[in-house]
Amino acid sequence: MLRCFVSRCLLTNPVAGQTRKMSRGSLAGSQSSLAGKVAIVTASTDGIGLAAAQALGQRGAHVVVSSRRQSNVDKAVALLQSEKIQVTGTTCNVGKSEDRERLVNMTVEHCGGIDILVSNAAVNPFFGNIMDSTAAVWDKILDVNVKAAFLMTQLVVPHMEKRGGGSVVFVSSVAGYQPMQALGPYSVSKTALLGLTRALAPELAQSHIRVNCVAPGVIKTRFSQALWQDEDIVDEFKKQLSIKRLVGEPEEIGGVIAFLCSKDASYITGETITVTGGMSCRL
């Protein structure tokens, strides 16, 4: 059963589970904090990726969104344009080298450079006992969730260096800290992103490029709906939370990502921020 993968964490410091609204003053101050920046966000036509694109765009960045399907790209571009966000969209399967190169080249050609990479793309083609997973499953998950994240970083770094620096944010998961039994290979791939963040940060700091990571808990997206729509899992997760609201909203992750890309986070690199509602989970 799904609930068997929910690990037990200490419950400490309960607080009210209310989403805090930004004041008009703080919103006005944030609207131009990324003006002139160009941000690539992978897998960005829905869920956390779209929320990240919105948060970056609302702060003045020109965002480049992508998805494997053109119809999804068109919908996301139309939405962002309706919100007065500078946006360019294209299809991209980050698991394919030619698509990664085309995404980066198109961004440089249309936008003049790259300042920010948010690596959000992930797959999970397997559900069940980890010992039943196959080599093909591991290849697919690691190719997209880990290898492509690194290779995208490798492609954008020279362009960031030309602009004097930049910011890379990997989207991991609480599963990277507390492996989910039914999602073993996926959980391992998310743990790998924590290590990739720490490995890249000191090397890229020499080029004034910061590398950080966000590890969301259960967020209300289509990708995780099998979790938050199951009442048994809901009840089990609530025992682990300090904030008694089971699911976070994509916008809450988008805001953290935008912060990590901003000058407000200029002294932060090699770190992972967990956004989990207070789950006391660490490696």
One Martini backbone bead per residue (centre of mass of N, CA, C, O) as a GRO file, in nm:
protein
  283
    1MET     BB    1   0.100   0.034   0.015
    2LEU     BB    2   0.144   0.366   0.004
    3ARG     BB    3   0.178   0.428   0.321
    4CYS     BB    4   0.450   0.264   0.362
    5PHE     BB    5   0.642   0.521   0.266
    6VAL     BB    6   0.584   0.676   0.526
    7SER     BB    7   0.779   0.841   0.726
    8ARG     BB    8   0.893   0.897   1.053
    9CYS     BB    9   0.853   1.207   1.214
   10LEU     BB   10   0.893   1.466   1.404
   11LEU     BB   11   0.674   1.661   1.610
   12THR     BB   12   0.707   2.021   1.578
   13ASN     BB   13   0.595   2.321   1.614
   14PRO     BB   14   0.303   2.411   1.582
   15VAL     BB   15   0.125   2.572   1.313
   16ALA     BB   16  -0.038   2.760   1.115
   17GLY     BB   17  -0.197   2.673   0.788
   18GLN     BB   18  -0.110   2.956   0.637
   19THR     BB   19  -0.099   3.162   0.372
   20ARG     BB   20   0.109   3.416   0.299
   21LYS     BB   21   0.070   3.747   0.229
   22MET     BB   22   0.170   3.997   0.037
   23SER     BB   23   0.255   4.296   0.037
   24ARG     BB   24   0.259   4.568  -0.162
   25GLY     BB   25   0.547   4.648  -0.102
   26SER     BB   26   0.689   4.373  -0.151
   27LEU     BB   27   0.583   4.333  -0.438
   28ALA     BB   28   0.705   4.586  -0.565
   29GLY     BB   29   1.004   4.506  -0.492
   30SER     BB   30   0.992   4.224  -0.668
   31GLN     BB   31   0.918   4.304  -0.973
   32SER     BB   32   1.246   4.401  -1.041
   33SER     BB   33   1.472   4.189  -0.937
   34LEU     BB   34   1.490   4.043  -1.256
   35ALA     BB   35   1.566   4.251  -1.444
   36GLY     BB   36   1.718   4.132  -1.748
   37LYS     BB   37   1.664   3.839  -1.711
   38VAL     BB   38   1.730   3.492  -1.807
   39ALA     BB   39   1.498   3.205  -1.799
   40ILE     BB   40   1.522   2.862  -1.762
   41VAL     BB   41   1.240   2.626  -1.765
   42THR     BB   42   1.176   2.313  -1.707
   43ALA     BB   43   0.889   2.182  -1.716
   44SER     BB   44   0.675   2.475  -1.760
   45THR     BB   45   0.334   2.407  -1.810
   46ASP     BB   46   0.321   2.300  -1.506
   47GLY     BB   47   0.308   2.341  -1.193
   48ILE     BB   48   0.609   2.416  -1.071
   49GLY     BB   49   0.724   2.526  -1.337
   50LEU     BB   50   0.508   2.743  -1.385
   51ALA     BB   51   0.540   2.886  -1.111
   52ALA     BB   52   0.833   2.968  -1.162
   53ALA     BB   53   0.782   3.137  -1.414
   54GLN     BB   54   0.595   3.338  -1.277
   55ALA     BB   55   0.785   3.439  -1.053
   56LEU     BB   56   1.008   3.539  -1.241
   57GLY     BB   57   0.832   3.722  -1.425
   58GLN     BB   58   0.717   3.908  -1.192
   59ARG     BB   59   1.039   4.001  -1.149
   60GLY     BB   60   1.134   4.051  -1.480
   61ALA     BB   61   1.182   3.803  -1.629
   62HIS     BB   62   1.277   3.614  -1.901
   63VAL     BB   63   1.095   3.335  -2.001
   64VAL     BB   64   1.166   2.984  -2.072
   65VAL     BB   65   0.949   2.752  -2.198
   66SER     BB   66   0.874   2.387  -2.161
   67SER     BB   67   0.782   2.094  -2.364
   68ARG     BB   68   0.691   1.813  -2.539
   69ARG     BB   69   0.426   1.982  -2.601
   70GLN     BB   70   0.293   2.229  -2.792
   71SER     BB   71   0.017   2.274  -2.653
   72ASN     BB   72   0.139   2.337  -2.373
   73VAL     BB   73   0.308   2.576  -2.457
   74ASP     BB   74   0.081   2.758  -2.565
   75LYS     BB   75  -0.075   2.783  -2.296
   76ALA     BB   76   0.152   2.903  -2.124
   77VAL     BB   77   0.213   3.152  -2.295
   78ALA     BB   78  -0.070   3.276  -2.280
   79LEU     BB   79  -0.080   3.305  -1.975
   80LEU     BB   80   0.177   3.480  -1.933
   81GLN     BB   81   0.091   3.709  -2.123
   82SER     BB   82  -0.168   3.782  -1.954
   83GLU     BB   83   0.057   3.863  -1.710
   84LYS     BB   84   0.293   4.034  -1.841
   85ILE     BB   85   0.503   3.822  -1.946
   86GLN     BB   86   0.808   3.741  -2.051
   87VAL     BB   87   0.793   3.503  -2.330
   88THR     BB   88   0.925   3.180  -2.428
   89GLY     BB   89   0.854   2.896  -2.646
   90THR     BB   90   0.923   2.530  -2.638
   91THR     BB   91   1.019   2.232  -2.730
   92CYS     BB   92   1.127   1.968  -2.482
   93ASN     BB   93   1.348   1.688  -2.433
   94VAL     BB   94   1.588   1.645  -2.192
   95GLY     BB   95   1.672   1.344  -2.286
   96LYS     BB   96   1.769   1.509  -2.542
   97SER     BB   97   2.039   1.655  -2.678
   98GLU     BB   98   1.909   1.819  -2.912
   99ASP     BB   99   1.702   1.967  -2.731
  100ARG     BB  100   1.892   2.107  -2.537
  101GLU     BB  101   2.052   2.267  -2.751
  102ARG     BB  102   1.808   2.415  -2.873
  103LEU     BB  103   1.718   2.564  -2.621
  104VAL     BB  104   1.977   2.726  -2.574
  105ASN     BB  105   2.011   2.855  -2.855
  106MET     BB  106   1.735   2.996  -2.864
  107THR     BB  107   1.775   3.173  -2.616
  108VAL     BB  108   2.022   3.330  -2.715
  109GLU     BB  109   1.897   3.436  -2.982
  110HIS     BB  110   1.628   3.574  -2.846
  111CYS     BB  111   1.768   3.692  -2.549
  112GLY     BB  112   2.112   3.705  -2.533
  113GLY     BB  113   2.096   3.487  -2.289
  114ILE     BB  114   2.197   3.348  -1.955
  115ASP     BB  115   2.108   3.338  -1.589
  116ILE     BB  116   1.886   3.099  -1.561
  117LEU     BB  117   1.831   2.770  -1.404
  118VAL     BB  118   1.547   2.545  -1.400
  119SER     BB  119   1.546   2.209  -1.289
  120ASN     BB  120   1.233   2.016  -1.330
  121ALA     BB  121   1.262   1.766  -1.475
  122ALA     BB  122   1.059   1.456  -1.457
  123VAL     BB  123   1.039   1.099  -1.391
  124ASN     BB  124   0.794   0.802  -1.337
  125PRO     BB  125   0.771   0.465  -1.460
  126PHE     BB  126   0.761   0.358  -1.147
  127PHE     BB  127   0.569   0.116  -0.936
  128GLY     BB  128   0.713  -0.032  -0.642
  129ASN     BB  129   0.935  -0.259  -0.595
  130ILE     BB  130   1.266  -0.209  -0.621
  131MET     BB  131   1.340  -0.519  -0.694
  132ASP     BB  132   1.152  -0.486  -0.971
  133SER     BB  133   1.339  -0.318  -1.109
  134THR     BB  134   1.487  -0.206  -1.403
  135ALA     BB  135   1.722  -0.097  -1.615
  136ALA     BB  136   1.527   0.082  -1.778
  137VAL     BB  137   1.423   0.247  -1.541
  138TRP     BB  138   1.693   0.363  -1.447
  139ASP     BB  139   1.772   0.499  -1.710
  140LYS     BB  140   1.534   0.693  -1.732
  141ILE     BB  141   1.552   0.839  -1.457
  142LEU     BB  142   1.856   0.925  -1.466
  143ASP     BB  143   1.858   1.071  -1.738
  144VAL     BB  144   1.645   1.294  -1.652
  145ASN     BB  145   1.683   1.367  -1.335
  146VAL     BB  146   2.016   1.391  -1.362
  147LYS     BB  147   2.179   1.402  -1.626
  148ALA     BB  148   2.017   1.640  -1.758
  149ALA     BB  149   2.074   1.844  -1.536
  150PHE     BB  150   2.377   1.855  -1.585
  151LEU     BB  151   2.382   1.907  -1.898
  152MET     BB  152   2.234   2.175  -1.882
  153THR     BB  153   2.444   2.315  -1.710
  154GLN     BB  154   2.681   2.279  -1.907
  155LEU     BB  155   2.546   2.458  -2.134
  156VAL     BB  156   2.493   2.737  -1.963
  157VAL     BB  157   2.756   2.835  -1.828
  158PRO     BB  158   2.899   2.996  -2.059
  159HIS     BB  159   2.666   3.211  -2.068
  160MET     BB  160   2.691   3.308  -1.777
  161GLU     BB  161   2.987   3.399  -1.790
  162LYS     BB  162   2.933   3.630  -2.001
  163ARG     BB  163   2.736   3.773  -1.759
  164GLY     BB  164   2.895   3.722  -1.467
  165GLY     BB  165   2.672   3.498  -1.408
  166GLY     BB  166   2.444   3.295  -1.186
  167SER     BB  167   2.160   3.053  -1.165
  168VAL     BB  168   2.096   2.733  -1.006
  169VAL     BB  169   1.798   2.514  -0.996
  170PHE     BB  170   1.698   2.234  -0.827
  171VAL     BB  171   1.436   1.984  -0.834
  172SER     BB  172   1.342   1.797  -0.589
  173SER     BB  173   1.265   1.610  -0.280
  174VAL     BB  174   1.158   1.456   0.001
  175ALA     BB  175   1.251   1.179  -0.120
  176GLY     BB  176   1.559   1.249  -0.086
  177TYR     BB  177   1.528   1.194   0.237
  178GLN     BB  178   1.250   1.005   0.214
  179PRO     BB  179   1.209   0.725   0.095
  180MET     BB  180   0.984   0.578  -0.131
  181GLN     BB  181   0.897   0.260  -0.160
  182ALA     BB  182   0.722   0.289  -0.437
  183LEU     BB  183   0.973   0.515  -0.525
  184GLY     BB  184   1.276   0.437  -0.537
  185PRO     BB  185   1.427   0.547  -0.794
  186TYR     BB  186   1.319   0.833  -0.766
  187SER     BB  187   1.440   0.893  -0.488
  188VAL     BB  188   1.735   0.856  -0.570
  189SER     BB  189   1.739   1.087  -0.780
  190LYS     BB  190   1.680   1.310  -0.563
  191THR     BB  191   1.935   1.262  -0.397
  192ALA     BB  192   2.138   1.327  -0.624
  193LEU     BB  193   2.072   1.636  -0.635
  194LEU     BB  194   2.199   1.706  -0.367
  195GLY     BB  195   2.488   1.627  -0.457
  196LEU     BB  196   2.510   1.803  -0.710
  197THR     BB  197   2.493   2.071  -0.566
  198ARG     BB  198   2.752   2.033  -0.390
  199ALA     BB  199   2.952   1.979  -0.630
  200LEU     BB  200   2.905   2.248  -0.805
  201ALA     BB  201   2.927   2.503  -0.626
  202PRO     BB  202   3.241   2.549  -0.588
  203GLU     BB  203   3.316   2.557  -0.891
  204LEU     BB  204   3.103   2.787  -0.988
  205ALA     BB  205   3.185   3.021  -0.796
  206GLN     BB  206   3.426   3.120  -0.977
  207SER     BB  207   3.178   3.226  -1.187
  208HIS     BB  208   2.930   3.339  -1.024
  209ILE     BB  209   2.772   3.060  -0.965
  210ARG     BB  210   2.480   2.948  -0.834
  211VAL     BB  211   2.386   2.644  -0.636
  212ASN     BB  212   2.061   2.507  -0.591
  213CYS     BB  213   1.783   2.368  -0.389
  214VAL     BB  214   1.458   2.206  -0.402
  215ALA     BB  215   1.237   2.037  -0.151
  216PRO     BB  216   0.945   1.918  -0.187
  217GLY     BB  217   0.665   1.816  -0.094
  218VAL     BB  218   0.336   1.800  -0.102
  219ILE     BB  219   0.204   1.894  -0.411
  220LYS     BB  220  -0.052   2.042  -0.606
  221THR     BB  221  -0.032   1.808  -0.854
  222ARG     BB  222  -0.046   1.579  -1.099
  223PHE     BB  223   0.211   1.416  -1.018
  224SER     BB  224   0.084   1.390  -0.692
  225GLN     BB  225  -0.223   1.288  -0.678
  226ALA     BB  226  -0.190   0.999  -0.552
  227LEU     BB  227  -0.146   1.126  -0.269
  228TRP     BB  228  -0.369   1.372  -0.214
  229GLN     BB  229  -0.626   1.163  -0.291
  230ASP     BB  230  -0.548   0.984  -0.044
  231GLU     BB  231  -0.671   0.939   0.267
  232ASP     BB  232  -0.455   0.763   0.404
  233ILE     BB  233  -0.217   0.945   0.331
  234VAL     BB  234  -0.317   1.202   0.454
  235ASP     BB  235  -0.323   1.101   0.748
  236GLU     BB  236  -0.021   1.024   0.762
  237PHE     BB  237   0.105   1.300   0.690
  238LYS     BB  238  -0.020   1.475   0.919
  239LYS     BB  239   0.170   1.349   1.142
  240GLN     BB  240   0.439   1.500   1.009
  241LEU     BB  241   0.320   1.784   1.047
  242SER     BB  242   0.320   2.117   1.147
  243ILE     BB  243   0.154   2.200   0.912
  244LYS     BB  244  -0.203   2.155   0.884
  245ARG     BB  245  -0.130   2.113   0.560
  246LEU     BB  246  -0.078   1.890   0.336
  247VAL     BB  247  -0.067   2.083   0.087
  248GLY     BB  248   0.100   2.249  -0.139
  249GLU     BB  249   0.170   2.509  -0.352
  250PRO     BB  250   0.331   2.592  -0.633
  251GLU     BB  251   0.380   2.895  -0.551
  252GLU     BB  252   0.561   2.823  -0.301
  253ILE     BB  253   0.795   2.723  -0.481
  254GLY     BB  254   0.834   2.957  -0.677
  255GLY     BB  255   0.922   3.164  -0.460
  256VAL     BB  256   1.181   3.017  -0.374
  257ILE     BB  257   1.318   3.015  -0.648
  258ALA     BB  258   1.324   3.322  -0.690
  259PHE     BB  259   1.495   3.382  -0.446
  260LEU     BB  260   1.751   3.211  -0.535
  261CYS     BB  261   1.777   3.411  -0.803
  262SER     BB  262   1.836   3.645  -0.623
  263LYS     BB  263   2.000   3.888  -0.439
  264ASP     BB  264   1.894   3.780  -0.161
  265ALA     BB  265   2.083   3.501  -0.241
  266SER     BB  266   2.401   3.582  -0.284
  267TYR     BB  267   2.501   3.390  -0.011
  268ILE     BB  268   2.381   3.130  -0.166
  269THR     BB  269   2.526   2.794  -0.174
  270GLY     BB  270   2.475   2.446  -0.172
  271GLU     BB  271   2.164   2.443  -0.113
  272THR     BB  272   1.869   2.307   0.059
  273ILE     BB  273   1.524   2.368   0.038
  274THR     BB  274   1.265   2.286   0.245
  275VAL     BB  275   0.907   2.232   0.138
  276THR     BB  276   0.699   2.051   0.388
  277GLY     BB  277   0.546   2.161   0.654
  278GLY     BB  278   0.773   2.041   0.877
  279MET     BB  279   0.933   1.807   0.806
  280SER     BB  280   1.170   1.606   0.992
  281CYS     BB  281   1.396   1.581   0.726
  282ARG     BB  282   1.705   1.394   0.702
  283LEU     BB  283   2.007   1.239   0.616
   0.00000   0.00000   0.00000
